[in-house]
């Protein structure tokens, strides 16, 4: 039986980053992955393919709706070639997953394809079509990720009642896509099809979309998405989903208890994801899970078996690729005897709709609930010259700062390129900057980032220049 210093189970962004960092630190490392390609949910059926389709659909949407105002005449109305769009997306996924294979070779990591099951806390059985193997290791890192969650009364037939995975491989543009859950997946994939011409109805249990983010973001995003053909059914409790032939019927009760019936041709179920630990042999290894099926870890991502760690979607916390990556690096450095640290409060969250939503730190609702004295500054993109030039004037940046010290406590933005712009706020907050610090830093003109400076000026002393 081959012996390793570290075996990582699962090759998503948590697992492959952990493996690279372990190898960089001189450990003999193996990576076990049950699928043929590396990269996990994120690269195969998550972040990367969804962003590829979001980019393609946004190009189409712009061509149909704004090119004429830019003075570009296409002659005839552009047509969607969904097959080509999906093919390009598949090529992007292929290139990206192959890139991970290259990185494994470069770092001399042993990659074993097959499903891993613990046979003790130091041994793993790997089952594959090519035959089974057993490996031993001093340490293990569980990075087995998550799968789509559903509701008890829903049957996901993967044809008409689908999850994000099927929504990334559609063969036609839905006429009416009913989305259950107004969170990140529902709004991103809903956006893809709304831009391509679908009517999209979102049924959400809470009274606002993206309910875990700052409330202003959800309200602004709802306005923008309504403009591209979304309809929202908020405070609606779904109670039945049936699929027959080419149709789906979704029944929900509204806040007054009245029944609302939605008929569509596809129903996307996007009510969250659940940790994946099937047939992993956790009990045999002495690894416990919590009440929600997540691998139980202490403050150092160590499981109830001291030499086994767990990271990413399979443990508590935000189900985000960059959170999984941080944890992968953290555990590798911890095993190597270093003293790493993760600031969970400063892991940004992004929704890749258009406008994009991006957020870091505390929301205004959290500050209120904590009884914290804070100041608010904001700046609308309609007052930005750069945004007018590109016709991206929807949205606002909101900066929350400590009332006494002026330290930035939270930044929430909805607008053009917010996904990239949030990085400045993360850096600022890592260095515990005040709103005035940002206000005194030169920002190139004309850029979208000037709006962050203006919002910081507004927060620090109500002295924004351009509003
Ligand atoms: P995963 O990526 O889920 O990888 C786990 C891997 O473990 C899988 O490859 C699985 O096959 C393997 N595995 C499981 N069990 C075993 C076993 N017993 N033996 C061997 N292998 C096993 N996050 C973002 O930050 N930004 C985004 O834009 C974003 N977009 C997303 C879009 C969609 C549609 C979805 C579904 C998710 C998106 N996410 C995004 C979330 C992101 O994909 C996850 O947070 C991330 O993939 C978690 O990484 P992970 O390494 O923990 O697990
Ligand atoms: P989510 O948690 O973002 O949203 C689920 C939504 O469904 C919530 O708004 C919730 O209130 C609603 N909901 C739950 N039960 C419901 C019910 N019975 N009826 C109606 N609505 C209900 O989950 P998701 O959108 O499925 O995404 C799963 C995970 O993937 C998320 O944790 C997210 O972090 C990650 N992800 C991230 C990105 C990104 O970073 N851009 C993109 C896609 C997915």
XYZ file of C-alpha atoms and ligand atoms in Angstrom:
564
model
C 0.000 0.000 0.000
C 1.484 3.368 -1.003
C 2.004 5.789 1.883
C 1.532 9.563 1.713
C 2.005 12.494 4.069
C -1.349 13.938 2.967
C -4.237 12.556 0.932
C -6.854 15.059 -0.210
C -10.288 13.622 -1.043
C -12.077 15.752 -3.644
C -10.515 17.895 -6.379
C -12.669 21.037 -6.196
C -11.173 24.479 -5.469
C -10.740 23.473 -1.820
C -9.089 20.135 -2.531
C -6.794 20.985 -5.436
C -5.529 24.168 -3.768
C -4.878 22.220 -0.537
C -2.957 19.598 -2.551
C -0.804 22.225 -4.296
C -0.001 24.002 -1.016
C 0.866 20.666 0.673
C 3.199 19.792 -2.222
C 4.761 23.281 -2.121
C 5.482 22.672 1.573
C 7.345 19.464 0.738
C 4.720 16.878 1.643
C 4.161 13.719 -0.387
C 0.616 14.388 -1.580
C -2.177 12.487 -3.332
C -5.466 13.850 -4.670
C -8.440 11.478 -4.989
C -11.328 12.458 -7.286
C -14.368 10.371 -8.208
C -15.000 12.206 -11.500
C -12.919 11.990 -14.664
C -12.071 15.687 -14.614
C -10.548 17.760 -11.817
C -11.894 21.069 -10.512
C -15.024 19.873 -8.684
C -18.367 21.644 -8.785
C -16.797 25.044 -9.386
C -14.940 24.277 -12.598
C -17.263 21.616 -14.031
C -20.824 22.610 -13.131
C -20.536 25.798 -11.070
C -18.589 29.041 -11.130
C -16.843 28.715 -14.486
C -19.602 27.374 -16.780
C -22.194 29.703 -15.228
C -19.949 32.711 -15.802
C -19.271 31.603 -19.399
C -23.024 31.525 -20.094
C -23.557 34.788 -18.209
C -20.950 36.495 -20.394
C -22.349 35.078 -23.659
C -25.942 35.933 -22.776
C -24.941 39.468 -21.737
C -23.284 40.007 -25.135
C -26.530 38.923 -26.820
C -28.625 41.125 -24.547
C -26.433 44.159 -25.308
C -26.552 43.425 -29.034
C -30.353 43.377 -28.977
C -30.985 46.212 -26.525
C -28.160 48.759 -26.529
C -26.073 48.444 -29.706
C -28.399 50.777 -31.641
C -27.951 53.487 -28.996
C -24.189 53.093 -29.312
C -24.627 53.661 -33.057
C -24.070 50.065 -34.079
C -26.599 48.733 -36.565
C -26.639 44.999 -37.048
C -29.045 44.929 -39.982
C -31.196 42.099 -38.754
C -32.040 41.108 -35.180
C -29.320 38.882 -33.693
C -30.282 35.233 -33.187
C -29.368 32.943 -30.332
C -27.403 29.816 -31.260
C -27.752 28.004 -27.932
C -25.810 24.980 -29.172
C -22.783 27.150 -29.948
C -23.150 29.004 -26.629
C -23.115 25.705 -24.707
C -20.221 24.410 -26.854
C -18.110 27.475 -26.059
C -18.961 27.079 -22.371
C -17.884 23.414 -22.541
C -14.591 24.442 -24.166
C -13.927 26.949 -21.372
C -14.613 24.207 -18.800
C -12.376 21.781 -20.672
C -9.457 24.224 -20.840
C -9.850 25.115 -17.183
C -10.027 21.541 -15.864
C -7.044 20.561 -18.044
C -5.187 23.440 -16.423
C -5.663 21.751 -13.042
C -4.276 18.473 -14.442
C -1.191 20.421 -15.530
C -0.836 21.976 -12.074
C -1.008 18.533 -10.439
C 1.800 17.266 -12.688
C 3.848 20.410 -12.140
C 3.615 19.970 -8.362
C 4.238 16.197 -8.536
C 0.905 15.357 -6.917
C -0.344 11.778 -7.382
C -3.858 11.953 -8.838
C -6.060 8.906 -8.273
C -9.447 8.785 -9.979
C -12.144 6.892 -8.082
C -14.511 7.151 -5.131
C -12.676 7.309 -1.812
C -13.990 5.547 1.301
C -12.170 5.535 4.632
C -11.337 2.054 5.906
C -9.687 3.522 9.040
C -8.416 6.969 10.044
C -5.152 6.257 8.171
C -6.337 4.280 5.139
C -8.574 5.009 2.167
C -10.092 2.594 -0.331
C -10.474 4.072 -3.829
C -13.000 2.342 -6.104
C -12.942 2.971 -9.839
C -13.974 1.297 -13.094
C -10.288 0.585 -13.751
C -9.979 -1.368 -10.492
C -9.691 -0.611 -6.787
C -6.698 0.721 -4.852
C -5.912 1.254 -1.193
C -3.666 4.036 0.060
C -2.395 5.076 3.474
C -1.598 8.522 4.817
C -0.531 10.331 7.975
C -3.062 13.087 7.286
C -6.255 13.432 5.246
C -8.154 16.468 4.022
C -11.840 15.931 3.260
C -12.883 18.283 0.457
C -15.861 16.421 -0.953
C -18.002 19.514 -1.519
C -21.743 19.702 -1.948
C -24.699 18.715 -4.151
C -27.922 20.610 -4.961
C -30.522 20.501 -2.199
C -34.235 20.103 -2.920
C -37.536 20.127 -1.081
C -39.053 16.869 0.239
C -42.076 16.978 -2.083
C -40.141 17.772 -5.285
C -38.950 15.111 -7.729
C -35.988 16.387 -9.725
C -36.501 14.549 -13.037
C -33.516 16.408 -14.587
C -35.612 17.006 -17.722
C -38.253 19.567 -16.784
C -37.631 19.910 -13.063
C -33.932 20.662 -12.990
C -31.001 21.812 -10.849
C -28.180 24.173 -11.797
C -26.293 21.270 -13.405
C -28.997 20.692 -16.044
C -29.561 24.447 -16.451
C -25.974 24.658 -17.720
C -26.685 22.124 -20.498
C -30.037 23.209 -21.936
C -30.965 22.300 -25.501
C -33.548 25.072 -25.880
C -34.247 28.481 -24.398
C -37.202 28.027 -22.011
C -40.348 29.981 -22.824
C -41.168 30.294 -19.157
C -38.607 29.256 -16.545
C -40.014 28.989 -13.035
C -37.214 29.352 -10.478
C -37.701 28.170 -6.906
C -35.348 30.174 -4.651
C -34.274 33.784 -5.242
C -30.661 33.210 -4.150
C -27.451 33.317 -6.137
C -28.021 30.354 -8.467
C -31.635 31.226 -9.258
C -30.771 34.822 -10.142
C -27.566 34.087 -12.078
C -28.984 31.245 -14.181
C -32.351 32.998 -14.376
C -30.452 35.990 -15.824
C -28.856 33.832 -18.519
C -32.244 32.724 -19.842
C -34.060 36.034 -19.251
C -31.408 37.711 -21.442
C -31.947 35.059 -24.101
C -35.695 35.763 -24.105
C -37.254 33.534 -21.427
C -39.890 34.800 -19.068
C -38.448 34.040 -15.627
C -40.630 33.757 -12.519
C -38.832 33.555 -9.194
C -40.699 32.085 -6.235
C -38.926 33.019 -3.003
C -39.869 32.054 0.529
C -38.407 35.202 2.142
C -39.670 38.773 1.597
C -36.685 39.754 -0.559
C -34.217 38.238 -3.018
C -30.598 37.432 -2.048
C -31.927 37.607 1.526
C -28.606 37.065 3.279
C -27.042 40.173 1.707
C -27.579 43.809 2.721
C -31.283 44.594 2.067
C -30.489 47.541 -0.237
C -28.789 45.120 -2.636
C -31.821 42.855 -2.974
C -34.161 45.800 -3.525
C -31.949 47.353 -6.236
C -31.314 44.022 -7.950
C -35.015 43.242 -8.014
C -35.645 46.515 -9.907
C -32.913 45.756 -12.448
C -33.977 42.169 -13.037
C -37.642 43.171 -13.375
C -36.535 45.341 -16.300
C -35.219 42.292 -18.187
C -38.293 40.114 -17.802
C -38.131 38.671 -14.287
C -41.285 38.367 -12.209
C -40.964 37.915 -8.467
C -43.250 36.025 -6.110
C -41.816 36.953 -2.707
C -43.030 35.578 0.636
C -44.407 32.598 -1.302
C -44.225 29.079 0.081
C -43.947 26.450 -2.658
C -46.084 23.397 -1.876
C -46.263 21.359 -5.072
C -44.251 20.892 -8.256
C -45.534 18.599 -10.983
C -44.159 17.908 -14.411
C -46.157 16.473 -17.277
C -44.968 16.206 -20.868
C -43.413 19.524 -21.809
C -44.829 21.472 -18.890
C -44.352 22.073 -15.210
C -46.857 23.381 -12.704
C -45.640 25.058 -9.525
C -48.139 25.773 -6.776
C -47.318 28.102 -3.891
C -49.167 29.917 -1.121
C -48.676 33.689 -0.869
C -48.408 35.627 2.411
C -52.215 35.787 2.671
C -52.466 32.015 2.291
C -53.907 32.240 -1.232
C -52.805 29.678 -3.790
C -50.747 30.913 -6.763
C -50.294 28.601 -9.743
C -47.411 29.069 -12.198
C -47.211 27.109 -15.432
C -43.876 26.935 -17.188
C -41.884 24.646 -19.439
C -38.956 24.247 -16.984
C -38.592 24.578 -13.232
C -35.157 25.306 -11.746
C -34.865 24.246 -8.119
C -32.236 26.459 -6.452
C -32.958 26.367 -2.738
C -29.382 25.832 -1.572
C -26.825 23.025 -1.558
C -26.126 20.223 0.902
C -22.782 18.755 1.997
C -21.746 15.596 0.154
C -20.333 12.743 2.255
C -22.000 9.734 0.656
C -20.150 6.448 1.116
C -17.114 8.271 2.511
C -16.794 5.936 5.507
C -16.784 8.797 8.005
C -17.923 6.626 10.909
C -15.150 4.103 10.291
C -12.611 6.925 10.454
C -14.158 8.417 13.602
C -15.305 11.601 11.838
C -18.569 13.101 13.066
C -21.060 15.308 11.217
C -23.271 18.084 12.642
C -27.071 18.305 12.636
C -27.015 19.567 9.019
C -24.795 16.770 7.727
C -21.687 18.975 7.533
C -18.382 17.478 8.651
C -17.866 18.724 12.196
C -14.650 20.692 12.664
C -13.005 22.709 15.438
C -11.565 26.207 15.005
C -8.630 24.681 13.092
C -10.729 22.744 10.570
C -9.729 19.546 12.345
C -12.420 16.850 12.491
C -13.160 14.574 15.433
C -10.318 12.364 14.104
C -7.199 14.435 14.889
C -5.268 13.632 11.658
C -8.274 14.286 9.399
C -9.194 17.843 8.377
C -12.166 19.086 6.361
C -12.625 22.184 4.186
C -14.943 23.928 1.718
C -18.619 23.261 1.089
C -18.588 20.093 3.208
C -17.984 22.119 6.404
C -19.887 25.066 7.907
C -19.689 28.548 6.415
C -20.304 30.179 3.059
C -20.405 27.772 0.120
C -17.950 29.729 -2.003
C -14.976 28.629 -4.079
C -12.627 31.249 -2.619
C -13.644 30.294 0.937
C -12.799 26.664 0.088
C -9.436 27.799 -1.355
C -8.580 29.798 1.775
C -9.370 26.772 3.905
C -7.264 24.499 1.676
C -4.244 26.743 2.119
C -4.952 27.093 5.845
C -5.015 23.342 6.509
C -1.895 22.647 4.414
C 0.042 25.295 6.355
C -1.320 24.035 9.669
C -0.188 20.465 8.906
C 3.243 21.904 8.023
C 3.446 23.440 11.492
C 2.712 27.031 10.505
C 0.198 29.353 12.179
C -2.181 30.425 9.379
C -5.281 32.576 9.838
C -8.544 33.169 7.956
C -10.640 36.293 8.460
C -14.085 34.851 7.659
C -15.734 38.256 8.019
C -13.740 39.491 5.025
C -14.616 36.772 2.536
C -16.469 38.684 -0.178
C -19.753 37.534 -1.694
C -20.610 38.214 -5.334
C -23.691 37.720 -7.497
C -22.770 37.781 -11.193
C -25.998 39.280 -12.487
C -25.921 42.570 -14.398
C -25.549 44.824 -12.577
C -23.269 42.719 -10.406
C -23.691 42.627 -6.640
C -20.674 42.398 -4.347
C -20.365 42.638 -0.651
C -17.882 42.335 2.219
C -18.109 42.742 5.978
C -21.200 43.518 8.011
C -24.571 44.335 6.471
C -26.573 47.284 7.796
C -29.082 44.787 9.249
C -26.300 43.005 11.189
C -24.945 46.293 12.575
C -28.444 47.287 13.709
C -29.002 43.904 15.352
C -25.628 44.193 17.140
C -26.502 47.699 18.380
C -23.365 49.099 16.740
C -23.206 52.869 16.119
C -22.446 53.347 12.406
C -22.464 55.904 9.596
C -23.704 55.247 6.048
C -22.318 56.723 2.855
C -23.590 55.969 -0.618
C -23.012 56.933 -4.221
C -25.267 56.087 -7.171
C -23.670 54.988 -10.449
C -25.926 57.396 -12.354
C -23.642 60.149 -11.004
C -20.514 58.450 -12.420
C -19.102 59.724 -15.716
C -17.579 56.310 -16.468
C -20.937 54.618 -15.922
C -22.684 57.095 -18.238
C -20.037 56.479 -20.903
C -20.659 52.746 -20.837
C -24.434 53.044 -20.251
C -24.212 51.151 -16.958
C -25.871 53.651 -14.662
C -27.938 51.261 -12.546
C -26.862 50.615 -8.974
C -25.256 52.142 -5.923
C -22.297 51.694 -3.580
C -22.918 51.734 0.146
C -20.146 52.127 2.723
C -20.811 51.440 6.404
C -18.291 52.906 8.846
C -17.919 52.997 12.611
C -19.599 56.113 14.015
C -16.669 56.955 16.317
C -13.528 55.583 14.649
C -14.598 55.820 10.976
C -13.274 52.262 10.396
C -15.009 50.640 7.426
C -17.304 47.876 8.692
C -19.046 46.828 5.498
C -19.142 47.645 1.784
C -22.071 46.664 -0.412
C -22.182 47.471 -4.087
C -24.523 46.808 -6.951
C -23.286 48.064 -10.265
C -20.958 47.549 -13.221
C -17.915 45.368 -12.445
C -18.771 45.271 -8.723
C -17.322 41.731 -8.629
C -13.876 43.143 -9.390
C -14.285 46.410 -7.506
C -15.041 44.718 -4.181
C -11.372 43.674 -3.978
C -10.399 47.233 -3.058
C -12.833 47.164 -0.144
C -11.479 43.786 1.021
C -7.899 45.103 0.976
C -8.958 48.261 2.789
C -10.780 46.308 5.471
C -7.923 43.786 5.907
C -5.732 46.814 6.720
C -8.531 48.235 8.905
C -8.825 51.383 6.820
C -11.152 54.211 7.729
C -13.615 55.665 5.221
C -11.408 58.773 5.198
C -8.385 56.657 4.167
C -10.248 55.597 1.008
C -11.473 59.135 0.444
C -7.853 60.400 0.472
C -6.525 57.804 -1.997
C -6.308 58.846 -5.659
C -8.589 56.804 -7.921
C -8.020 56.944 -11.676
C -10.535 58.951 -13.685
C -12.781 57.929 -15.268
C -13.286 54.567 -13.568
C -16.099 52.818 -11.767
C -13.832 52.687 -8.695
C -14.190 56.450 -8.185
C -17.718 55.661 -6.990
C -16.256 53.732 -4.047
C -14.183 56.755 -3.110
C -17.270 58.996 -3.398
C -19.302 56.642 -1.165
C -16.423 56.656 1.355
C -16.358 60.481 1.246
C -20.072 60.459 1.895
C -19.641 58.035 4.821
C -16.726 59.841 6.450
C -18.046 63.399 6.377
C -21.021 63.680 4.002
C -18.772 65.445 1.530
C -19.011 63.458 -1.710
C -17.931 65.651 -4.614
C -20.215 64.534 -7.427
C -23.604 64.330 -5.658
P -16.504 20.876 -4.803
O -16.126 21.882 -5.796
O -17.934 20.471 -4.739
O -15.597 19.605 -5.098
C -15.743 18.414 -4.407
C -15.160 17.296 -5.238
O -15.088 16.127 -4.435
C -16.002 16.931 -6.442
O -15.221 16.942 -7.602
C -16.502 15.512 -6.123
O -16.622 14.701 -7.283
C -15.389 14.998 -5.221
N -15.781 13.925 -4.306
C -16.845 13.893 -3.470
N -16.842 12.768 -2.737
C -15.758 12.058 -3.124
C -15.214 10.829 -2.729
N -15.768 10.093 -1.754
N -14.103 10.381 -3.358
C -13.516 11.131 -4.326
N -13.980 12.315 -4.718
C -15.075 12.787 -4.124
N -18.704 29.900 -5.818
C -18.028 31.050 -5.980
O -17.208 31.394 -5.128
N -18.220 31.845 -7.076
C -19.108 31.515 -8.033
O -19.260 32.250 -9.016
C -19.843 30.311 -7.888
N -20.736 29.952 -8.825
C -21.407 28.763 -8.685
C -22.351 28.425 -9.647
C -23.068 27.249 -9.535
C -24.071 26.879 -10.593
C -22.819 26.381 -8.431
C -23.547 25.081 -8.307
C -21.894 26.719 -7.459
C -21.195 27.926 -7.575
N -20.278 28.335 -6.606
C -19.603 29.511 -6.751
C -20.003 27.518 -5.416
C -18.696 26.721 -5.620
O -18.818 25.924 -6.776
C -18.411 25.865 -4.407
O -18.425 26.671 -3.247
C -17.069 25.192 -4.531
O -17.019 24.379 -5.677
C -16.774 24.349 -3.288
O -15.523 23.767 -3.438
P -15.156 22.408 -2.702
O -13.739 22.142 -3.080
O -15.511 22.482 -1.288
O -16.109 21.281 -3.334
P -28.881 30.251 -1.802
O -28.779 29.879 -0.389
O -28.056 31.348 -2.348
O -30.369 30.655 -2.153
C -31.444 29.808 -1.886
C -32.699 30.641 -1.841
O -33.797 29.772 -1.806
C -32.777 31.546 -0.609
O -33.104 32.848 -1.018
C -33.866 30.900 0.215
O -34.587 31.826 0.997
C -34.727 30.274 -0.870
N -35.537 29.142 -0.416
C -35.187 28.160 0.440
N -36.216 27.313 0.602
C -37.231 27.761 -0.173
C -38.557 27.318 -0.443
N -39.058 26.239 0.153
N -39.310 28.028 -1.301
C -38.810 29.146 -1.897
N -37.578 29.609 -1.677
C -36.794 28.931 -0.834
O -28.665 28.877 -2.614
P -28.428 28.616 -4.153
O -28.803 29.797 -4.969
O -29.062 27.305 -4.439
O -26.871 28.439 -4.213
C -26.222 27.389 -3.461
C -24.856 27.804 -3.022
O -23.993 27.960 -4.126
C -24.899 29.112 -2.282
O -24.439 28.893 -0.963
C -23.953 30.015 -2.992
O -23.040 30.602 -2.103
C -23.218 29.122 -3.978
N -23.139 29.863 -5.243
C -22.374 30.982 -5.274
C -22.337 31.744 -6.416
C -21.506 32.976 -6.431
O -20.648 33.127 -5.563
N -21.678 33.869 -7.377
C -23.082 31.382 -7.521
C -23.867 30.260 -7.448
C -23.887 29.500 -6.292
